[in-house]
Coordinates of C-alpha atoms in Angstrom, one line a residue:
Chain I
X1465 CA 0.0 0.0 0.0
X1466 CA 1.5 3.3 -1.0
X1467 CA 1.9 6.2 1.4
X1468 CA 3.1 9.8 1.5
X1469 CA 6.1 10.5 3.8
X1470 CA 8.6 13.1 4.7
X1471 CA 11.8 11.1 4.6
X1472 CA 15.4 11.8 5.5
X1473 CA 18.4 11.5 3.2
X1474 CA 20.9 9.2 4.8
X1475 CA 23.6 9.6 2.2
X1476 CA 24.2 11.1 -1.2
X1477 CA 26.8 9.5 -3.5
X1478 CA 28.2 11.1 -6.6
X1479 CA 29.0 8.1 -8.8
X1480 CA 30.5 10.2 -11.6
X1481 CA 29.2 10.8 -15.1
X1482 CA 26.3 12.8 -13.6
X1483 CA 24.9 9.7 -11.8
X1484 CA 23.7 10.2 -8.2
X1485 CA 22.7 7.6 -5.7
X1486 CA 20.5 8.7 -2.7
X1487 CA 20.0 6.5 0.3
X1488 CA 16.8 7.4 2.0
X1489 CA 15.4 6.4 5.4
X1490 CA 11.8 5.4 4.5
X1491 CA 10.9 2.3 6.5
X1492 CA 7.4 1.8 5.2
X1493 CA 8.6 1.9 1.5
X1494 CA 11.7 -0.2 2.2
X1495 CA 9.5 -2.9 3.8
X1496 CA 6.7 -2.9 1.2
X1497 CA 8.6 -2.1 -2.1
X1498 CA 9.1 -4.8 -4.7
X1499 CA 11.6 -4.8 -7.6
X1500 CA 10.3 -2.6 -10.5
X1501 CA 8.1 -0.5 -8.3
X1502 CA 8.8 3.2 -8.0
X1503 CA 8.6 6.3 -5.8
X1504 CA 7.8 10.0 -6.5
X1505 CA 10.4 12.3 -5.0
X1506 CA 10.4 16.1 -4.5
X1507 CA 12.8 18.3 -2.6
X1508 CA 11.6 21.4 -0.7
X1509 CA 8.4 23.3 -0.9
X1510 CA 9.3 25.6 -3.7
X1511 CA 7.0 26.0 -6.8
X1512 CA 9.6 25.7 -9.5
X1513 CA 10.2 22.9 -10.4
X1514 CA 6.7 22.0 -9.5
X1515 CA 6.2 18.3 -10.0
X1516 CA 7.7 15.3 -8.2
X1517 CA 10.0 13.0 -10.2
X1518 CA 9.5 9.2 -10.6
X1519 CA 12.4 6.9 -9.7
X1520 CA 12.4 3.1 -9.6
X1521 CA 13.6 1.4 -6.4
X1522 CA 17.3 0.8 -6.8
X1523 CA 17.5 -1.2 -3.6
X1524 CA 15.7 -1.6 -0.4
X1525 CA 17.5 -2.6 2.8
X1526 CA 16.4 -4.5 5.9
X1527 CA 17.1 -1.5 8.1
X1528 CA 14.4 0.7 6.7
X1529 CA 16.6 2.4 4.1
X1530 CA 16.1 2.4 0.4
X1531 CA 18.0 3.8 -2.6
X1532 CA 17.3 5.5 -5.8
X1533 CA 19.8 5.8 -8.7
X1534 CA 19.4 8.5 -11.3
X1535 CA 21.1 10.7 -13.8
X1536 CA 21.0 14.5 -13.4
X1537 CA 19.1 15.7 -16.4
X1538 CA 17.2 18.8 -15.4
X1539 CA 16.4 21.1 -12.5
X1540 CA 14.4 18.6 -10.6
X1541 CA 17.1 15.9 -10.6
X1542 CA 19.8 18.6 -10.0
X1543 CA 18.0 19.7 -6.8
X1544 CA 17.7 16.1 -5.6
X1545 CA 21.3 15.5 -6.3
X1546 CA 22.2 18.5 -4.2
X1547 CA 20.5 17.1 -1.1
X1548 CA 22.9 16.5 1.8
X1549 CA 22.7 13.8 4.4
X1550 CA 20.1 14.8 7.0
X1551 CA 18.0 16.8 4.5
X1552 CA 14.3 15.8 4.1
X1553 CA 12.6 14.8 0.9
X1554 CA 8.9 14.3 0.1
X1555 CA 8.3 10.8 -1.0
X1556 CA 5.2 8.9 -2.2
X1557 CA 5.4 5.1 -2.7
X1558 CA 5.8 2.3 -3.3
X1559 CA 3.9 2.8 -6.6
X1560 CA 3.0 0.7 -9.6
X1561 CA 3.4 -2.9 -10.6
X1562 CA 6.9 -4.3 -10.5
X1563 CA 8.5 -7.3 -12.1
X1564 CA 6.5 -10.6 -12.0
X1565 CA 8.7 -13.2 -10.4
X1566 CA 7.3 -16.7 -11.0
X1567 CA 9.6 -19.7 -10.9
X1568 CA 10.8 -20.4 -14.4
X1569 CA 10.5 -23.9 -16.0
X1570 CA 13.6 -26.0 -15.4
X1571 CA 16.5 -25.1 -17.7
X1572 CA 15.4 -21.5 -18.3
X1573 CA 18.0 -18.8 -18.0
X1574 CA 16.9 -15.5 -16.6
X1575 CA 18.5 -12.5 -18.2
X1576 CA 18.5 -8.9 -16.8
X1577 CA 19.3 -6.4 -19.5
X1578 CA 19.9 -2.7 -18.6
X1579 CA 20.8 0.3 -20.7
X1580 CA 22.2 3.5 -19.2
X1581 CA 20.4 4.5 -16.1
X1582 CA 17.9 1.7 -16.8
X1583 CA 20.3 -0.4 -14.7
X1584 CA 18.6 1.2 -11.6
X1585 CA 15.9 -1.4 -10.9
X1586 CA 17.9 -4.4 -11.9
X1587 CA 20.2 -4.7 -8.8
X1588 CA 17.1 -5.0 -6.6
X1589 CA 15.6 -7.4 -9.0
X1590 CA 18.8 -9.6 -9.1
X1591 CA 18.8 -9.8 -5.3
X1592 CA 15.2 -10.7 -5.1
X1593 CA 15.6 -13.4 -7.8
X1594 CA 18.4 -14.9 -5.8
X1595 CA 16.3 -14.7 -2.6
X1596 CA 13.0 -15.9 -4.0
X1597 CA 13.7 -18.3 -6.9
X1598 CA 15.1 -21.9 -6.5
X1599 CA 18.8 -22.3 -6.0
X1600 CA 20.6 -22.9 -9.2
X1601 CA 18.3 -20.6 -11.3
X1602 CA 20.7 -19.4 -14.0
X1603 CA 20.9 -15.6 -14.0
X1604 CA 22.8 -13.5 -16.4
X1605 CA 23.2 -9.7 -16.4
X1606 CA 23.8 -7.7 -19.6
X1607 CA 24.5 -4.0 -19.2
X1608 CA 25.1 -1.2 -21.7
X1609 CA 26.2 2.4 -21.3
X1610 CA 27.8 5.2 -23.2
X1611 CA 31.2 4.7 -21.6
X1612 CA 33.0 2.9 -18.8
X1613 CA 32.6 5.8 -16.4
X1614 CA 28.9 5.5 -16.4
X1615 CA 28.9 1.8 -15.6
X1616 CA 32.0 1.0 -13.5
X1617 CA 30.7 2.0 -10.1
X1618 CA 27.7 -0.3 -10.5
X1619 CA 29.5 -3.4 -11.5
X1620 CA 30.8 -3.9 -8.0
X1621 CA 27.3 -4.1 -6.6
X1622 CA 26.4 -7.0 -9.0
X1623 CA 29.8 -8.7 -8.2
X1624 CA 28.9 -8.6 -4.5
X1625 CA 25.9 -10.8 -5.5
X1626 CA 28.3 -13.2 -7.3
X1627 CA 27.2 -11.9 -10.7
X1628 CA 29.6 -10.8 -13.4
X1629 CA 27.7 -8.6 -15.9
X1630 CA 28.5 -8.8 -19.6
X1631 CA 29.0 -5.2 -20.7
X1632 CA 28.7 -3.2 -23.9
X1633 CA 29.7 0.5 -24.3
X1634 CA 29.0 2.9 -27.1
X1635 CA 32.6 4.0 -27.1
X1636 CA 34.2 0.6 -26.5
X1637 CA 35.8 1.8 -23.3
X1638 CA 34.6 -1.3 -21.5
X1639 CA 33.4 -4.7 -22.8
X1640 CA 31.8 -5.1 -26.2
X1641 CA 32.1 -2.0 -28.4
X1642 CA 28.4 -1.6 -29.4
X1643 CA 24.9 -1.8 -28.2
X1644 CA 23.6 -4.0 -25.4
X1645 CA 21.0 -5.8 -27.5
X1646 CA 23.9 -7.2 -29.5
X1647 CA 25.1 -9.0 -26.3
X1648 CA 22.0 -11.2 -26.5
X1649 CA 23.4 -12.9 -29.6
X1650 CA 26.9 -13.0 -28.1
X1651 CA 25.9 -14.4 -24.7
X1652 CA 23.0 -16.7 -25.6
X1653 CA 23.6 -17.4 -29.3
X1654 CA 21.4 -16.8 -32.2
X1655 CA 19.0 -19.6 -31.2
X1656 CA 19.8 -19.8 -27.6
X1657 CA 18.4 -21.9 -24.9
X1658 CA 15.1 -20.8 -23.3
X1659 CA 15.5 -17.4 -21.6
X1660 CA 13.2 -15.1 -19.7
X1661 CA 14.2 -11.5 -20.0
X1662 CA 13.8 -8.5 -17.7
X1663 CA 14.7 -5.2 -19.3
X1664 CA 15.0 -1.5 -18.5
X1665 CA 16.6 1.2 -20.5
X1666 CA 16.0 3.8 -23.3
X1667 CA 13.0 3.1 -25.5
X1668 CA 15.0 2.1 -28.7
X1669 CA 17.1 -0.3 -26.7
X1670 CA 14.0 -1.9 -25.1
X1671 CA 12.4 -2.1 -28.5
X1672 CA 15.4 -3.9 -29.9
X1673 CA 15.5 -6.3 -26.9
X1674 CA 11.8 -6.9 -27.2
X1675 CA 12.1 -7.7 -30.9
X1676 CA 15.0 -10.2 -30.3
X1677 CA 12.9 -11.9 -27.6
X1678 CA 9.9 -12.1 -29.8
X1679 CA 11.9 -13.7 -32.6
X1680 CA 13.1 -16.3 -30.1
X1681 CA 9.8 -16.9 -28.3
X1682 CA 11.2 -15.6 -25.0
X1683 CA 9.1 -13.9 -22.4
X1684 CA 10.3 -10.3 -21.9
X1685 CA 9.3 -7.9 -19.2
X1686 CA 10.1 -4.2 -19.7
X1687 CA 10.1 -1.3 -17.3
X1688 CA 8.9 1.8 -19.0
X1689 CA 9.3 5.5 -18.2
X1690 CA 6.9 8.3 -19.1
X1691 CA 6.3 11.9 -18.2
X1692 CA 3.8 11.9 -15.3
X1693 CA 2.5 14.4 -12.8
X1694 CA 1.4 12.2 -9.9
X1695 CA 2.4 8.6 -10.0
X1696 CA -0.9 7.2 -8.8
X1697 CA -3.2 7.4 -11.9
X1698 CA -4.9 10.7 -11.0
X1699 CA -3.4 12.8 -13.9
X1700 CA -3.5 10.1 -16.6
X1701 CA -0.5 11.8 -18.2
X1702 CA 1.7 8.7 -18.5
X1703 CA -0.1 7.0 -21.4
X1704 CA 1.7 4.5 -23.5
X1705 CA 0.1 2.9 -26.5
X1706 CA -0.8 -0.8 -26.2
X1707 CA -0.3 -3.4 -28.9
X1708 CA -4.0 -4.5 -28.9
X1709 CA -6.1 -4.0 -31.9
X1710 CA -8.5 -1.6 -30.1
X1711 CA -7.4 2.0 -29.6
X1712 CA -6.2 1.9 -26.1
X1713 CA -3.6 3.3 -23.8
X1714 CA -2.0 1.9 -20.7
X1715 CA -0.8 4.1 -17.9
X1716 CA 2.8 3.6 -16.9
X1717 CA 2.2 4.4 -13.2
X1718 CA -0.6 2.0 -12.6
X1719 CA -0.7 -0.7 -15.3
X1720 CA 3.2 -0.7 -15.1
X1721 CA 5.9 0.5 -15.0
X1722 CA 6.7 -3.1 -15.8
X1723 CA 4.8 -4.5 -18.8
X1724 CA 5.0 -7.7 -20.9
X1725 CA 6.9 -6.5 -24.0
X1726 CA 4.3 -8.0 -26.2
X1727 CA 1.6 -5.8 -24.7
X1728 CA 3.4 -2.6 -25.8
X1729 CA 3.1 -0.9 -29.2
X1730 CA 6.8 -0.4 -30.0
X1731 CA 5.9 1.9 -32.9
Chain N
X1346 CA -9.8 18.5 15.9
X1347 CA -11.2 21.0 18.4
X1348 CA -11.3 24.1 16.1
X1349 CA -13.3 22.1 13.6
X1350 CA -16.3 21.9 15.9
X1351 CA -16.2 25.5 16.9
X1352 CA -15.8 27.1 13.5
X1353 CA -18.6 26.7 10.9
X1354 CA -17.1 25.8 7.6
X1355 CA -20.3 24.8 5.8
X1356 CA -21.1 26.4 2.5
X1357 CA -24.1 26.1 0.2
X1358 CA -23.9 25.5 -3.5
X1359 CA -27.4 25.4 -5.0
X1360 CA -29.4 23.1 -2.7
X1361 CA -26.2 21.3 -1.7
X1362 CA -24.6 21.8 1.6
X1363 CA -20.8 21.1 1.6
X1364 CA -19.2 20.4 5.0
X1365 CA -16.4 22.8 4.0
X1366 CA -15.4 24.9 1.0
X1367 CA -12.6 22.7 -0.2
X1368 CA -13.4 20.6 -3.2
X1369 CA -11.1 18.7 -5.6
X1370 CA -10.8 19.9 -9.2
X1371 CA -12.1 17.6 -11.9
X1372 CA -9.3 15.7 -13.7
X1373 CA -6.9 15.9 -10.8
X1374 CA -8.5 13.5 -8.4
X1375 CA -9.4 10.5 -10.6
X1376 CA -12.6 8.9 -9.4
X1377 CA -11.6 9.4 -5.8
X1378 CA -10.3 6.0 -5.1
X1379 CA -6.9 6.9 -6.4
X1380 CA -6.5 8.9 -3.2
X1381 CA -7.8 6.3 -0.7
X1382 CA -4.3 5.5 0.6
X1383 CA -3.6 9.1 1.3
X1384 CA -6.6 10.9 2.5
X1385 CA -10.0 10.5 4.2
X1386 CA -12.4 11.6 1.4
X1387 CA -15.2 12.4 3.9
X1388 CA -13.1 15.3 5.2
X1389 CA -13.5 17.1 1.9
X1390 CA -16.2 19.6 0.9
X1391 CA -16.7 17.5 -2.2
X1392 CA -15.0 15.2 -4.5
X1393 CA -15.4 16.3 -8.1
X1394 CA -14.6 13.4 -10.3
X1395 CA -12.8 13.2 -13.7
X1396 CA -15.1 14.4 -16.5
X1397 CA -17.5 11.8 -17.7
X1398 CA -18.8 11.5 -21.3
X1399 CA -21.7 9.3 -22.6
X1400 CA -19.2 6.8 -24.1
X1401 CA -15.7 5.9 -22.9
X1402 CA -12.9 7.9 -24.3
X1403 CA -9.3 6.7 -24.8
X1404 CA -7.8 10.2 -24.6
X1405 CA -4.9 11.7 -26.6
X1406 CA -1.7 10.1 -27.7
X1407 CA 1.4 10.8 -25.5
X1408 CA 3.2 12.9 -24.5
X1409 CA 0.2 14.3 -22.6
X1410 CA 1.9 16.3 -19.9
X1411 CA 4.9 18.6 -19.7
X1412 CA 6.2 20.7 -16.8
X1413 CA 6.5 24.5 -17.3
X1414 CA 7.7 27.2 -14.9
X1415 CA 5.5 26.8 -11.7
X1416 CA 3.0 24.9 -13.7
X1417 CA 2.2 22.1 -16.1
X1418 CA 0.6 21.7 -19.5
X1419 CA -1.8 18.8 -20.1
X1420 CA -3.6 17.4 -23.0
X1421 CA -5.1 14.3 -21.6
X1422 CA -8.0 14.4 -24.0
X1423 CA -10.8 13.7 -21.6
X1424 CA -9.9 10.0 -21.1
X1425 CA -12.7 8.5 -19.0
X1426 CA -14.7 5.3 -18.5
X1427 CA -18.0 6.6 -19.8
X1428 CA -21.1 7.3 -17.7
X1429 CA -22.4 3.7 -17.5
X1430 CA -19.1 2.3 -16.2
X1431 CA -18.9 5.3 -13.8
X1432 CA -22.3 4.7 -12.3
X1433 CA -21.7 1.0 -12.0
X1434 CA -18.0 0.6 -11.2
X1435 CA -16.8 3.9 -9.7
X1436 CA -19.7 5.6 -8.0
X1437 CA -20.7 2.8 -5.5
X1438 CA -17.2 2.8 -3.8
X1439 CA -17.3 6.6 -3.6
X1440 CA -20.8 6.5 -2.2
X1441 CA -19.8 3.9 0.5
X1442 CA -17.1 6.2 1.8
X1443 CA -19.7 8.9 2.5
X1444 CA -18.0 11.5 0.4
X1445 CA -20.0 14.2 -1.2
X1446 CA -19.7 13.5 -4.9
X1447 CA -19.9 16.1 -7.7
X1448 CA -20.0 14.6 -11.2
X1449 CA -18.3 16.6 -14.0
X1450 CA -19.8 16.0 -17.4
X1451 CA -18.8 16.8 -20.9
X1452 CA -20.3 16.3 -24.3
X1453 CA -19.9 17.1 -28.0
X1454 CA -23.4 18.4 -28.5
X1455 CA -26.1 20.1 -26.4
X1456 CA -28.1 16.9 -26.5
X1457 CA -25.2 14.8 -25.1
X1458 CA -24.9 17.1 -22.1
X1459 CA -28.7 16.8 -21.5
X1460 CA -28.6 13.1 -21.9
X1461 CA -25.7 12.8 -19.4
X1462 CA -27.5 15.1 -16.9
X1463 CA -30.7 13.0 -17.2
X1464 CA -28.8 9.8 -16.7
X1465 CA -27.3 11.1 -13.4
X1466 CA -30.5 12.8 -12.2
X1467 CA -31.9 10.1 -10.0
X1468 CA -28.7 8.2 -9.3
X1469 CA -28.1 7.9 -5.6
X1470 CA -24.8 9.4 -4.3
X1471 CA -24.6 12.2 -6.8
X1472 CA -24.8 15.5 -5.0
X1473 CA -24.4 17.9 -7.9
X1474 CA -23.4 18.1 -11.5
X1475 CA -20.5 20.2 -12.8
X1476 CA -20.7 20.9 -16.5
X1477 CA -17.4 21.2 -18.3
X1478 CA -18.0 23.6 -21.2
X1479 CA -14.4 24.7 -21.2
X1480 CA -12.0 21.9 -21.8
X1481 CA -9.6 23.0 -24.5
X1482 CA -8.5 19.6 -25.6
X1483 CA -11.3 18.3 -27.8
X1484 CA -11.8 20.0 -31.1
X1485 CA -15.5 19.6 -31.4
X1486 CA -17.7 21.0 -28.7
X1487 CA -15.5 22.0 -25.7
X1488 CA -14.0 25.2 -26.8
X1489 CA -17.0 26.5 -28.7
X1490 CA -19.4 26.0 -25.8
X1491 CA -17.0 27.6 -23.3
X1492 CA -16.2 30.7 -25.3
X1493 CA -19.5 31.7 -26.8
X1494 CA -22.1 33.1 -24.3
X1495 CA -25.1 32.0 -26.3
X1496 CA -23.7 28.4 -26.7
X1497 CA -22.8 28.3 -23.0
X1498 CA -26.4 29.4 -22.1
X1499 CA -27.8 26.8 -24.5
X1500 CA -25.9 24.0 -22.7
X1501 CA -26.8 25.3 -19.3
X1502 CA -30.5 25.5 -20.2
X1503 CA -30.6 22.0 -21.6
X1504 CA -28.9 20.5 -18.6
X1505 CA -31.1 22.5 -16.3
X1506 CA -34.2 21.1 -17.9
X1507 CA -32.8 17.5 -17.9
X1508 CA -32.1 17.2 -14.2
X1509 CA -33.0 18.6 -10.8
X1510 CA -29.5 18.3 -9.3
X1511 CA -27.6 21.4 -8.3
X1512 CA -25.9 22.6 -11.4
X1513 CA -22.3 24.1 -11.5
X1514 CA -21.1 25.5 -14.8
X1515 CA -17.3 25.4 -15.2
X1516 CA -16.0 28.3 -17.1
X1517 CA -13.1 28.7 -19.4
X1518 CA -10.6 31.6 -18.9
X1519 CA -9.9 31.7 -22.6
X1520 CA -12.5 34.4 -23.1
X1521 CA -12.4 38.2 -23.4
X1522 CA -15.2 38.9 -20.9
X1523 CA -15.6 36.5 -18.1
X1524 CA -18.4 38.5 -16.6
X1525 CA -20.5 38.1 -19.7
X1526 CA -19.9 34.3 -19.6
X1527 CA -20.9 34.1 -15.9
X1528 CA -24.0 36.2 -16.4
X1529 CA -25.1 34.1 -19.4
X1530 CA -25.0 30.8 -17.6
X1531 CA -26.5 32.3 -14.5
X1532 CA -29.5 33.6 -16.4
X1533 CA -29.8 30.2 -18.1
X1534 CA -30.3 28.4 -14.8
X1535 CA -26.9 27.7 -13.3
X1536 CA -26.8 27.3 -9.5
X1537 CA -23.1 28.1 -9.4
X1538 CA -20.1 28.8 -11.6
X1539 CA -16.7 27.3 -11.1
X1540 CA -13.6 28.9 -12.6
X1541 CA -11.0 28.9 -14.0
X1542 CA -10.4 25.8 -16.2
X1543 CA -6.9 25.6 -17.7
X1544 CA -5.4 28.4 -19.8
X1545 CA -4.6 27.3 -23.3
X1546 CA -0.8 27.1 -23.8
X1547 CA 2.0 25.3 -25.5
X1548 CA 5.7 24.4 -25.2
X1549 CA 8.3 23.6 -27.8
X1550 CA 11.4 21.3 -27.6
X1551 CA 14.3 23.2 -29.0
X1552 CA 16.3 20.2 -30.1
X1553 CA 13.6 18.6 -32.3
X1554 CA 11.6 21.8 -32.8
X1555 CA 8.5 19.7 -32.0
X1556 CA 5.7 20.6 -29.6
X1557 CA 6.3 19.1 -26.2
X1558 CA 2.7 17.8 -26.3
X1559 CA 1.5 15.4 -29.0
X1560 CA -1.7 17.5 -29.1
X1561 CA 0.5 20.6 -29.8
X1562 CA -1.5 22.8 -27.3
X1563 CA -2.7 21.9 -23.8
X1564 CA -4.1 23.4 -20.7
X1565 CA -1.9 25.3 -18.3
X1566 CA -2.5 24.7 -14.6
X1567 CA -0.6 25.1 -11.3
X1568 CA 0.6 28.2 -9.3
X1569 CA 1.6 29.9 -12.5
X1570 CA -2.1 30.7 -13.3
X1571 CA -3.2 31.7 -9.8
X1572 CA -3.1 35.5 -10.3
X1573 CA -5.2 35.2 -13.5
X1574 CA -7.6 32.9 -11.8
X1575 CA -8.0 35.2 -8.8
X1576 CA -8.7 38.2 -11.0
X1577 CA -11.4 36.3 -12.9
X1578 CA -13.0 34.9 -9.8
X1579 CA -13.2 38.4 -8.4
X1580 CA -14.7 39.7 -11.6
X1581 CA -17.2 36.9 -11.8
X1582 CA -18.2 37.2 -8.1
X1583 CA -19.1 40.9 -8.8
X1584 CA -21.1 39.9 -11.9
X1585 CA -23.5 37.2 -10.6
X1586 CA -25.4 36.5 -7.4
X1587 CA -25.0 32.7 -7.6
X1588 CA -22.0 31.1 -5.8
X1589 CA -18.6 31.3 -7.5
X1590 CA -16.2 28.4 -7.0
X1591 CA -12.6 29.5 -7.3
X1592 CA -10.1 27.3 -9.1
X1593 CA -6.6 27.9 -10.3
X1594 CA -3.2 27.2 -8.8
X1595 CA -4.3 26.7 -5.2
X1596 CA -1.5 25.0 -3.4
X1597 CA -2.0 26.2 0.2
X1598 CA -4.6 27.5 2.6
X1599 CA -3.3 31.0 2.0
X1600 CA -4.1 30.6 -1.7
X1601 CA -7.6 29.3 -0.9
X1602 CA -8.2 32.2 1.5
X1603 CA -7.4 34.7 -1.2
X1604 CA -10.1 33.3 -3.4
X1605 CA -12.6 33.4 -0.6
X1606 CA -11.8 37.0 0.2
X1607 CA -12.2 37.7 -3.6
X1608 CA -15.7 36.4 -3.4
X1609 CA -15.5 32.6 -3.9
X1610 CA -18.0 30.5 -1.9
X1611 CA -15.8 27.4 -2.3
X1612 CA -12.6 26.5 -3.9
X1613 CA -11.3 23.5 -5.9
X1614 CA -7.8 22.2 -5.5
X1615 CA -6.3 20.7 -8.7
X1616 CA -2.6 20.4 -9.7
X1617 CA -1.6 20.4 -6.0
X1618 CA -3.2 16.9 -5.6
X1619 CA -0.5 15.5 -7.9
X1620 CA 2.4 16.8 -5.9
X1621 CA 0.9 16.5 -2.4
X1622 CA -2.1 14.0 -2.3
X1623 CA -3.0 15.4 1.2
X1624 CA -3.1 19.0 -0.1
X1625 CA -6.8 19.4 0.4
X1626 CA -6.7 18.2 3.9
X1627 CA -3.9 20.6 4.8
X1628 CA -5.8 23.4 3.2
X1629 CA -8.9 22.7 5.3
X1630 CA -6.8 22.8 8.4
X1631 CA -5.1 26.0 7.4
X1632 CA -8.5 27.7 6.7
X1633 CA -9.7 26.8 10.2
X1634 CA -6.5 28.2 11.7
X1635 CA -6.8 31.4 9.8
X1636 CA -10.5 31.9 10.9
X1637 CA -9.6 31.1 14.5
X1638 CA -6.7 33.6 14.4
X1639 CA -9.1 36.3 13.0
X1640 CA -11.8 35.5 15.5
X1641 CA -14.3 34.4 12.9
X1642 CA -16.8 31.7 13.7
X1643 CA -17.9 31.0 10.2
X1644 CA -16.3 30.9 6.8
X1645 CA -19.2 33.0 5.6
X1646 CA -17.8 36.0 7.5
X1647 CA -14.7 36.0 5.3
X1648 CA -16.3 35.6 1.9
X1649 CA -16.2 38.7 -0.4
X1650 CA -14.5 40.9 2.2
X1651 CA -11.9 42.3 -0.1
X1652 CA -11.1 45.9 0.9
X1653 CA -10.6 48.1 -2.2

């Protein structure tokens, strides 16, 4: 059940390349949040910028803390990135529908695919997969970014879970020189064994991943992003076109942010 | 809360008594249930639900919202479940909460407005109807009704004849003379006017040179529009004898109080709900505090007390 809280910033890490990680003391959200769900954050009582910003849960911790990971893109994220430890932040959450975690058929590999800051919800997801799914479930992580600087600080967190992500960078400064969807062919082969994919990243990257999964008959869940004013389906701003024949829109905040890739109209 | 019992916040809109003057603005509060985790709906003067049409509407393609300085533009396109689904699926829950429910209606023709009003007339749990003649997002109907005094009067008259419910006409600010619009609908049988709806606006992305909204233009809301709204509410309150409901950029009790001093009988809180889902509750508390500080026993003592 979502709630509205005034929470305290525990720490603020500058991970370089404009990426910020906030650790927030928000016990109710840390306890209830599931991978793929999100929170709305707003700093201060000023009127400009006006709207809260949505962020997926990067991690929740047992001690009532949670983290968000984001790239500074505009004034709203710049203000959040400037919050010092001890500052308060308005938070609403946990919101939306997260990743569906049902035990996969024997022999299925799970693949987490992240592009850029889309890596944010995947660390939490990896941890929960390890906690909830049977021992021995094969789990691969494929991550893409512009350059090594964007990605390097996050690799350690996956390594701490015993996972070694396969990496692609646009400039070739780390791992495969190219795009992350190309890693699907590299890692799992053209045909591949049966995989179940969880993906978050820029729209073209997710569209490419969804297309590869469709060709192979793999289930693929995607975490979408959209402009939204509220986060709890009051504004109806975060519409995304569905793939169904009838004219119809989903709402990222309530029907998602995680969708089955086949339900989305990739355009 | 002690002060609540001492200070009379009740206001009257048509034949409808609201427990306090703080309502929600249509299109910013869903069908009420979206806020059940955040707020006790029975605390509110009224819940005004998302605008309802005869048939369901899918709304506009995205992007539908964009932030602008101290405000936001929206072009949702009147997405709604349609009147039958509203009455069957949405209203019963709202009614069970005990909330006072105002149903906002919108149509493409005068007949559609009348049919909607008639459909809602004897439905239990509907306290009043608010007629949206001013949404700028749908090409046919909306804008024409809201900007032409004769058309606005025609819609008002048709809805008046079609139902016995208290009737609020929601006015567009995108007009030259708001007093003329307010008088036209008052003479045609409106029990109250609410204003302002959003101001028509737009924003452009410089990289792509495309409009930031797929609909190109949209409705501007939020604190950016409050001075315009306050001016129009003040003008309307001087032009008509029926209650005026003030809307536009109300974020705090102080904002709401300004509208009441300018002549508003009640206010609607809109965009603030998105940012702070408890905004309405906080505004009610703030109004009580202000009245207590100024030794007023009733909200009615404050209304229309602007000193000029």
